[in-house]
CSV table of C-alpha atoms and ligand atoms in Angstrom, one decimal:
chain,number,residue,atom,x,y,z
A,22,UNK,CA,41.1,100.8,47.7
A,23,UNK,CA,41.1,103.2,50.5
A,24,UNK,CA,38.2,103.4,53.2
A,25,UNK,CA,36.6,106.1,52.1
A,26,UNK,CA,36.1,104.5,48.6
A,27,UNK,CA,35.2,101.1,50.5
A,28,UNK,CA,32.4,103.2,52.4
A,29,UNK,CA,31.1,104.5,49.4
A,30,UNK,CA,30.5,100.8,47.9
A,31,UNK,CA,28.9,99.7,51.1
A,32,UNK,CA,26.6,102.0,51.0
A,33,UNK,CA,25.8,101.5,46.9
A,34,UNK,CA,25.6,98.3,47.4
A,35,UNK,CA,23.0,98.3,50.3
A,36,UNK,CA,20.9,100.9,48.8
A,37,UNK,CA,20.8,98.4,46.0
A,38,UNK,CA,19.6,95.0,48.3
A,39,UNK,CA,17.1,97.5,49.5
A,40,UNK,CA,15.6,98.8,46.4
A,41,UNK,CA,15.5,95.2,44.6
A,42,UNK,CA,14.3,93.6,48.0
A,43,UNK,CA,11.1,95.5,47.7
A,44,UNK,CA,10.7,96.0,44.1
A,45,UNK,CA,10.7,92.5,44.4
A,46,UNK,CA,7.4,92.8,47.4
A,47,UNK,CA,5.8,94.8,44.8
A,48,UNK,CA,5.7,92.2,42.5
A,49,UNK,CA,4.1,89.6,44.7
A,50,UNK,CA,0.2,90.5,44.7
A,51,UNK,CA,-1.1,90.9,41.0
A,52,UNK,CA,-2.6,87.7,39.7
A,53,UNK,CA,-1.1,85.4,42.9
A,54,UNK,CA,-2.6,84.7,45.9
A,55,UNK,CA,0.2,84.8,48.9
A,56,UNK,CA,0.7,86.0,52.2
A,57,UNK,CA,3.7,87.7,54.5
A,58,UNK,CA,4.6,85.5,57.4
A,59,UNK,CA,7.2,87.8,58.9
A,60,UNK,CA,10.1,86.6,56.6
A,61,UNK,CA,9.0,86.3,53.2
A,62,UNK,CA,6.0,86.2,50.7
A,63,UNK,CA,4.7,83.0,51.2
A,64,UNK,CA,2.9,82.1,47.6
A,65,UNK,CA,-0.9,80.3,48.9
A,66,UNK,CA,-2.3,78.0,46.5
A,67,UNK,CA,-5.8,79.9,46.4
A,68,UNK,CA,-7.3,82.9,48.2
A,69,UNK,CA,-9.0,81.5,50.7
A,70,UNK,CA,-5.1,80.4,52.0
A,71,UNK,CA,-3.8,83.7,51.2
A,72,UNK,CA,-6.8,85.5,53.8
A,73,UNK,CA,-6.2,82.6,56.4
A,74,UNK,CA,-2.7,83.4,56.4
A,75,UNK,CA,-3.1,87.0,56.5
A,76,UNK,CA,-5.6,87.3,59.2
A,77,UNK,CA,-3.1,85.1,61.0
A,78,UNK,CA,-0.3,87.1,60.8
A,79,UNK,CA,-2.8,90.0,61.6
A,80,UNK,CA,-3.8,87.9,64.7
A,81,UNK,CA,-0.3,87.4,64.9
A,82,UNK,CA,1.1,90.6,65.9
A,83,UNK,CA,-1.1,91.5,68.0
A,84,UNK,CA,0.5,89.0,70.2
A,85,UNK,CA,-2.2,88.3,72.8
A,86,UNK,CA,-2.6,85.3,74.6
A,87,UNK,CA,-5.5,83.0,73.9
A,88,UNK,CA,-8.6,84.1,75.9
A,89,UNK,CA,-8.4,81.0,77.7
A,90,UNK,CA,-10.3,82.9,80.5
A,91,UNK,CA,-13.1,83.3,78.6
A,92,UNK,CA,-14.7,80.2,78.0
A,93,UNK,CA,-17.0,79.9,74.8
A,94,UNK,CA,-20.7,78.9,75.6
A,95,UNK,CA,-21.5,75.5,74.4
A,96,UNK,CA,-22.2,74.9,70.3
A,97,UNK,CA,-25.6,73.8,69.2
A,98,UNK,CA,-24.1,70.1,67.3
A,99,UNK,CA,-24.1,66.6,68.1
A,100,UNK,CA,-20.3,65.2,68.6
A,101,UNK,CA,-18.9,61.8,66.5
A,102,UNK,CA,-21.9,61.6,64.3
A,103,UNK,CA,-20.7,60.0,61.4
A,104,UNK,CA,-22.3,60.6,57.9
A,105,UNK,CA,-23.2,56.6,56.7
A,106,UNK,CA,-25.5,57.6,54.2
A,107,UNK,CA,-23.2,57.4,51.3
A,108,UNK,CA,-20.7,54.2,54.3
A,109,UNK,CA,-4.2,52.6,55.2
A,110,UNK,CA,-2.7,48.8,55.4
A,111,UNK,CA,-5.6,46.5,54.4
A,112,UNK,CA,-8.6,49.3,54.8
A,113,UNK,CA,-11.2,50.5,52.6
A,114,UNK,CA,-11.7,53.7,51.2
A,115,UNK,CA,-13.4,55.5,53.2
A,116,UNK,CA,-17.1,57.2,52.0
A,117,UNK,CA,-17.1,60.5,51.3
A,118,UNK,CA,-17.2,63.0,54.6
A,119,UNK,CA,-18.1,59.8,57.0
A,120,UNK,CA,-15.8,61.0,59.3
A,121,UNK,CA,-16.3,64.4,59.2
A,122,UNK,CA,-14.2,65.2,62.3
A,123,UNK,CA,-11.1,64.3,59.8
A,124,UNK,CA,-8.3,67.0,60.0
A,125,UNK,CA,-5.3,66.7,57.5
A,126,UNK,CA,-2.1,68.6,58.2
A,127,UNK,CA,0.3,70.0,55.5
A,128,UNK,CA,3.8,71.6,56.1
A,129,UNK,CA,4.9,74.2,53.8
A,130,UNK,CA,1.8,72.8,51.3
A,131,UNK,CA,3.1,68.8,51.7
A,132,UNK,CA,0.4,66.4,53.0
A,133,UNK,CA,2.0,64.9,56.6
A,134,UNK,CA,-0.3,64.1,59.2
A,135,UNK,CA,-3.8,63.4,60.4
A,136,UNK,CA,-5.4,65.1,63.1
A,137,UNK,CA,-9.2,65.8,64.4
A,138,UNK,CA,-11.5,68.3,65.1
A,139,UNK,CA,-12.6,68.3,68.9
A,140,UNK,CA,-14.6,71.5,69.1
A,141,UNK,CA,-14.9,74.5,66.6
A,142,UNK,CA,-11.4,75.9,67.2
A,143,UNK,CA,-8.8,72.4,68.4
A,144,UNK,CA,-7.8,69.7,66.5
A,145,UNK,CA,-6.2,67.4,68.3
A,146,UNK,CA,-2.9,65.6,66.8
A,147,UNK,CA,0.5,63.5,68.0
A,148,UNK,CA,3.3,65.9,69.3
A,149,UNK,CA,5.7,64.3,66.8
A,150,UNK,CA,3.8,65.7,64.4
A,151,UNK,CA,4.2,69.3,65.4
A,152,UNK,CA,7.5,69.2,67.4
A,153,UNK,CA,10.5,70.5,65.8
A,154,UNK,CA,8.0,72.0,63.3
A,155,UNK,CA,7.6,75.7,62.3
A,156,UNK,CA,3.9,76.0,63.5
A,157,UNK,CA,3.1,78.8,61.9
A,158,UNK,CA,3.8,76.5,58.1
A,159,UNK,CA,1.0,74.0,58.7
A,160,UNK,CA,-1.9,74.3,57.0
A,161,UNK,CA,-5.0,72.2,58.3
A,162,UNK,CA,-7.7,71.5,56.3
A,163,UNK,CA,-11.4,70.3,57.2
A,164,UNK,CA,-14.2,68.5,55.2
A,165,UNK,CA,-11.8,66.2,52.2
A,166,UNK,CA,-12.0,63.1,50.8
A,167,UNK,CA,-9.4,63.2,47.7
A,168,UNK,CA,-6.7,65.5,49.1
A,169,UNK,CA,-4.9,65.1,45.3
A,170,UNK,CA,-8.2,66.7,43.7
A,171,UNK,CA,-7.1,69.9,43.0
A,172,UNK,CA,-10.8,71.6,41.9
A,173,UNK,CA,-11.8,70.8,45.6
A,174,UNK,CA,-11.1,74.3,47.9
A,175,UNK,CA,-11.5,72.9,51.6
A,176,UNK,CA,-11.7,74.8,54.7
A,177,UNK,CA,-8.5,75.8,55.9
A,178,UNK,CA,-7.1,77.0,58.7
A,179,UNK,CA,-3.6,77.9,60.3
A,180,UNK,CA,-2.2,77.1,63.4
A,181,UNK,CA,-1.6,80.0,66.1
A,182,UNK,CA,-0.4,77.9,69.2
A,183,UNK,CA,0.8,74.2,69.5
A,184,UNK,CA,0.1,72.9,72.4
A,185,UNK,CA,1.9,70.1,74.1
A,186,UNK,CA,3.2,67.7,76.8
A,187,UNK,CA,6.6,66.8,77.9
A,188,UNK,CA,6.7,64.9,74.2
A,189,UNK,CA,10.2,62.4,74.1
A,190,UNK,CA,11.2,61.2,70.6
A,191,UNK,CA,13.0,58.7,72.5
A,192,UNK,CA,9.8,56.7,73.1
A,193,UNK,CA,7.4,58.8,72.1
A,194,UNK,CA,5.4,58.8,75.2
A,195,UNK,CA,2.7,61.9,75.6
A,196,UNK,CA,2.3,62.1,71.5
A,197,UNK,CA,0.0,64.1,71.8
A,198,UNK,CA,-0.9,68.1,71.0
A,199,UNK,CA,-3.6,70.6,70.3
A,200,UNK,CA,-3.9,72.5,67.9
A,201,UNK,CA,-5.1,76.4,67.7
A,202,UNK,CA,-7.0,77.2,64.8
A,203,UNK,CA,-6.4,81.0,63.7
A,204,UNK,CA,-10.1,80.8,63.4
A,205,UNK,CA,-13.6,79.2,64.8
A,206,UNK,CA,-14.6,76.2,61.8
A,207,UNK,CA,-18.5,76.3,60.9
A,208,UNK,CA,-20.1,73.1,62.3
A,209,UNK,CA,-21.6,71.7,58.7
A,210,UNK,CA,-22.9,68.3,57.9
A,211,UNK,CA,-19.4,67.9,56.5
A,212,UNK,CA,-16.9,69.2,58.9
A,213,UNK,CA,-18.0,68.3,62.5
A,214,UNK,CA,-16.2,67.6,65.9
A,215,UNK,CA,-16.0,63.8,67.8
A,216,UNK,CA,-16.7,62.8,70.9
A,217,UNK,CA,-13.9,63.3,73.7
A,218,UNK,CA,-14.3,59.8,76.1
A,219,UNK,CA,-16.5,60.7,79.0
A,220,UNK,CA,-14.9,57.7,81.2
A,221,UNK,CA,-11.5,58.2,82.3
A,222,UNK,CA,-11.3,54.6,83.4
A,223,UNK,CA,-12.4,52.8,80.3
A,224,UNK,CA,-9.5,50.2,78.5
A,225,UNK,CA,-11.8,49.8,75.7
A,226,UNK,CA,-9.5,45.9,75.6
A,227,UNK,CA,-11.5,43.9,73.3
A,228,UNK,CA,-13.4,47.2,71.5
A,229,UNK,CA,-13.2,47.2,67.3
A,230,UNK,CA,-11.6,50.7,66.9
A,231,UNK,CA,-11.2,52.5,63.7
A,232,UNK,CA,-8.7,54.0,62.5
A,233,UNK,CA,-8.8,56.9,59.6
A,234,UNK,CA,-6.1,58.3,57.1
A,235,UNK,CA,-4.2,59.1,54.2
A,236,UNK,CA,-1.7,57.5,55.1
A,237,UNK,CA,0.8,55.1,53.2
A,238,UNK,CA,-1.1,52.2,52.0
A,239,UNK,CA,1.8,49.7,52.6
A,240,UNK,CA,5.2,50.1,54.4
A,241,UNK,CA,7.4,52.6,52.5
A,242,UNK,CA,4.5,52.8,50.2
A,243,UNK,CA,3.2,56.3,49.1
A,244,UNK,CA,0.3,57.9,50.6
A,245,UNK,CA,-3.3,57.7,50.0
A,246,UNK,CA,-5.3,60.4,47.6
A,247,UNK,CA,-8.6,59.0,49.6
A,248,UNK,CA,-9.3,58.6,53.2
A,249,UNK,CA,-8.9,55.6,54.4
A,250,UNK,CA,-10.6,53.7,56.8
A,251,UNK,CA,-9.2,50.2,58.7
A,252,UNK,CA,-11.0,48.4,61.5
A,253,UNK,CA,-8.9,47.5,64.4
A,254,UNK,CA,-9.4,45.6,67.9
A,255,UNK,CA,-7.8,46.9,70.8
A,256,UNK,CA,-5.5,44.8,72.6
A,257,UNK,CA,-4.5,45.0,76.6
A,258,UNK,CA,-1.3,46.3,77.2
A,259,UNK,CA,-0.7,43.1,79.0
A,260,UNK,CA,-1.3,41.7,75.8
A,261,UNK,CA,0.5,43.7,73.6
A,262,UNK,CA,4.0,42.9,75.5
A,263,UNK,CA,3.0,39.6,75.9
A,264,UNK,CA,1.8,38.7,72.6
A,265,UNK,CA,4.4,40.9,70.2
A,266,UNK,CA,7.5,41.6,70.0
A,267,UNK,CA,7.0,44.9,71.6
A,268,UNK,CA,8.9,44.8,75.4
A,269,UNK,CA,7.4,46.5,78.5
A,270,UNK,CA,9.9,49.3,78.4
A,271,UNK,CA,8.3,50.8,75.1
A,272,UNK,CA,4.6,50.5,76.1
A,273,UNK,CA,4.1,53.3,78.6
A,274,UNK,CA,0.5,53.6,80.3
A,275,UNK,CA,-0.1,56.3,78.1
A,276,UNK,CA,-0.2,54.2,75.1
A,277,UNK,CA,-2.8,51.9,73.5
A,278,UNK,CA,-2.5,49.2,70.9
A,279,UNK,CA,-4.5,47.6,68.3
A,280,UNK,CA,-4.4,45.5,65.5
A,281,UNK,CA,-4.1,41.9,65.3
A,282,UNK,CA,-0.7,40.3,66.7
A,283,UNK,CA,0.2,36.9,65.1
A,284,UNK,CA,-1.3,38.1,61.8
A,285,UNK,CA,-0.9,41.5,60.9
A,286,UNK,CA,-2.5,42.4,57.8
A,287,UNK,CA,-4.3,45.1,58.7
A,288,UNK,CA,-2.8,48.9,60.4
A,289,UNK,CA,-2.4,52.6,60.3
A,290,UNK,CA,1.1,53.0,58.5
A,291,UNK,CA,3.0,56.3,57.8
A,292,UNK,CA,1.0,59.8,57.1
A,293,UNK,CA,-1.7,58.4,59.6
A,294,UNK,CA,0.1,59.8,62.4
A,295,UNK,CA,-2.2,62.2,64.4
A,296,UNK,CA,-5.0,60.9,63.2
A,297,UNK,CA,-7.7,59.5,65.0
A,298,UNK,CA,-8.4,55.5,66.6
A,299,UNK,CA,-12.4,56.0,67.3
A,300,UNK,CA,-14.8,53.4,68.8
A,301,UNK,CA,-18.3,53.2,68.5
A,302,UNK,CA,-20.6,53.9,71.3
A,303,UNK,CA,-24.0,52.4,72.4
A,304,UNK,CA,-26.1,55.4,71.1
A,305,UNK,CA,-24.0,55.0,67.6
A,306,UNK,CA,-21.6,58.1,67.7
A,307,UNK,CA,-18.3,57.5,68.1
A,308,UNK,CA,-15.6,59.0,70.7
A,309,UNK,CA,-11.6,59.1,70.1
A,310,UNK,CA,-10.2,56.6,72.2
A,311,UNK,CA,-6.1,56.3,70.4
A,312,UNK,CA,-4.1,58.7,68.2
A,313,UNK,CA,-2.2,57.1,65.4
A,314,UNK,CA,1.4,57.3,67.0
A,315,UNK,CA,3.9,54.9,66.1
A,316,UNK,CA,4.5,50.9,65.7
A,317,UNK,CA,7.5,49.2,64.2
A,318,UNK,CA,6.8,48.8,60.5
A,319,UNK,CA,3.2,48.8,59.5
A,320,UNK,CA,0.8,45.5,59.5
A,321,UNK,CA,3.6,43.3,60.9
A,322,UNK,CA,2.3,40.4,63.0
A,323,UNK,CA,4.6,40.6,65.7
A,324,UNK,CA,4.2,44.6,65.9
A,325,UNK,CA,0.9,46.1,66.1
A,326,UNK,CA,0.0,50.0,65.8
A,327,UNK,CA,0.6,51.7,68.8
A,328,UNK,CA,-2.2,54.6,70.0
A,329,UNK,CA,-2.2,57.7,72.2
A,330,UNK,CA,-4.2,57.1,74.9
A,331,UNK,CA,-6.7,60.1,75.6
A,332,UNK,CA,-8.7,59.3,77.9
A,333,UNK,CA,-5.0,60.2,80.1
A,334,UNK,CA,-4.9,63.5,78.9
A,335,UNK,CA,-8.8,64.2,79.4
A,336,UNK,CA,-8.7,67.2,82.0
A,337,UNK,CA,-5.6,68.7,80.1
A,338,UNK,CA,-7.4,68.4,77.0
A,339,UNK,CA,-10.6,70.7,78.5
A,340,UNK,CA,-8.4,72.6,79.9
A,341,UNK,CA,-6.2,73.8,77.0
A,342,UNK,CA,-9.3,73.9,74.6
A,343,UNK,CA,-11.9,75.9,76.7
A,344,UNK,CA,-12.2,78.7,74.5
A,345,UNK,CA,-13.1,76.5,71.7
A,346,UNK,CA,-17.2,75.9,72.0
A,347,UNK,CA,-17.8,71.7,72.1
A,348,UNK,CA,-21.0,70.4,70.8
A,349,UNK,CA,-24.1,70.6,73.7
A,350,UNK,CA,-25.4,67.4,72.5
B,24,LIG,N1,4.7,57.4,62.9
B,24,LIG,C1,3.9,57.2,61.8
B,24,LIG,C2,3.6,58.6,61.2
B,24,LIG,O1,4.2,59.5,61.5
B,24,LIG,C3,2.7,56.4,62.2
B,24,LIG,C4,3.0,55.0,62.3
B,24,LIG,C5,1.9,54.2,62.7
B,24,LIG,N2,2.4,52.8,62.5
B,24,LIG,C6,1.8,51.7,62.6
B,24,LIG,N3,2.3,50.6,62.4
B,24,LIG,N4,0.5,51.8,63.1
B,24,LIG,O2,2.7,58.7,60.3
């Protein structure tokens, strides 16, 4: 074939990727709910997913940075109020919305992670679970109980900006990240921020902590439809090298652990990650003292779950999530 036939083709054949490429665009929008997120039609599962998405992208382009300068006035809400009027490895379900500051992360639609709401526009998470990942694919949803119930639509939101430390896989030391919602979340009786620790100093050795999650109910087990709920004392990290089979080396300062070594029994396990460890306080609301980060297996005896440590990351935390607007009270 001689060049200028092969020119010819070129050009048929482009004019053809064209045409088909958005006949096929065209297509996308009568009867389906979906959203362009710069490289395809993304198909959303209802139409509140489709607008988040879109006034994401819309956000999107604009490509401005977050007003961090301008800091949102204070929100009229209590913090870590749980709701007890209708109150994972050895857990109970959990009552509907008692822990109403419960994020849950999906990636490309798949349940993966836990996460939770500290003021109307961060929810706070581990690093592993957004490292590595396309941000702009997870979905975070606000206010569930039974993620597999399809007839519930929760509040969702996407993420704009992942925030995070100097994150190592290696040992997973600073698991931790914040989360920008694409939008502000309405402080209800069923979606409502916890408490950040007030007391950088505080261990909380000894404290029961709880730990929240939809996460696998054994190891290698498959996750939870319901939140889950375990109790878990918090050990000294003294303790946990001493007591486990954990060695100094993998317990940094920035990590917490609880659970029970010797017996085991009872832990966060896979799909918990990000979630939050909270502790009650003396006027009965509860602050988030641990995110659910790693531990070797799940309710071993020798090897109990191993927390984030936030009150370490307290200043960066306000820092990177001024323009969100915490509760007053
Ligand atoms: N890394 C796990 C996740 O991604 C969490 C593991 C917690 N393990 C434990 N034994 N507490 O979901």
């Amino acid at each position: 074939m001689n060049v200028k036939y092969q020119i010819i083709l070129c050009i048929i054949l482009i004019t053809f990727c064209i045409t088909s490429l958005s006949a096929e665009r065209n297509k996308i929008g009568k009867g389906k709910f979906e959203a362009y997120n710069g490289y395809r039609y993304t198909e959303a599962k209802s139409l509140d997913d489709a607008n988040g998405m879109k006034l994401f992208l819309n956000r999107n382009r604009e490509r401005k940075p977050p007003a961090h300068d301008t800091p949102a006035s204070a929100c009229s809400c209590k913090c870590g109020e749980r709701n007890d009027e209708s109150r994972i490895v050895g857990g109970n379900t959990a009552m509907i919305n008692s822990y109403p500051w419960m994020a849950r992360l999906s990636y490309f639609n798949r349940f993966y992670c836990g996460g939770s709401l500290i003021n109307d526009r961060y929810v706070l998470t581990a690093a592993h679970c957004v490292k590595g990942f396309m941000w702009f694919m997870i979905k975070v949803t606000f206010g569930e109980h039974d993620r597999c119930d399809d007839s519930i639509r929760p509040e969702t939101r996407f993420v704009l900006r992942a925030i995070s430390q100097k994150f190592s896989y290696s040992n997973f030391d600073n698991d931790m990240a914040l989360l920008r919602l694409n939008d502000r979340v309405p402080i209800t009786d069923h979606i409502r921020p916890i408490c950040l620790p007030s007391n950088k100093a505080e261990t909380y050795v000894g404290k029961s902590g709880v730990a929240t999650g939809w996460g696998t109910v054994r190891e290698d087990g498959k996750p939870s439809c319901v939140l889950r709920e375990v109790d878990v004392p918090v050990i000294s990290n003294q303790d946990c090298i001493a007591k486990t089979n954990y060695t100094a080396k993998m317990i940094t300062d920035n990590m917490m652990c609880a659970g029970y070594p010797g017996v085991g029994q009872k832990d966060s396990c896979q799909g918990d990650s990000g979630g939050p460890l909270i502790v009650e306080r003396s006027d009965k609301r509860y602050e988030i003292m641990g995110i659910v980060s790693w531990g070797n297996g799940c309710a071993r005896p020798s090897f109990p779950g191993v927390y984030t440590r936030v009150t370490r990351y307290l200043d960066w935390i306000h820092e990177n999530a001024k323009d969100g607007c915490f509760c007053n009270k």
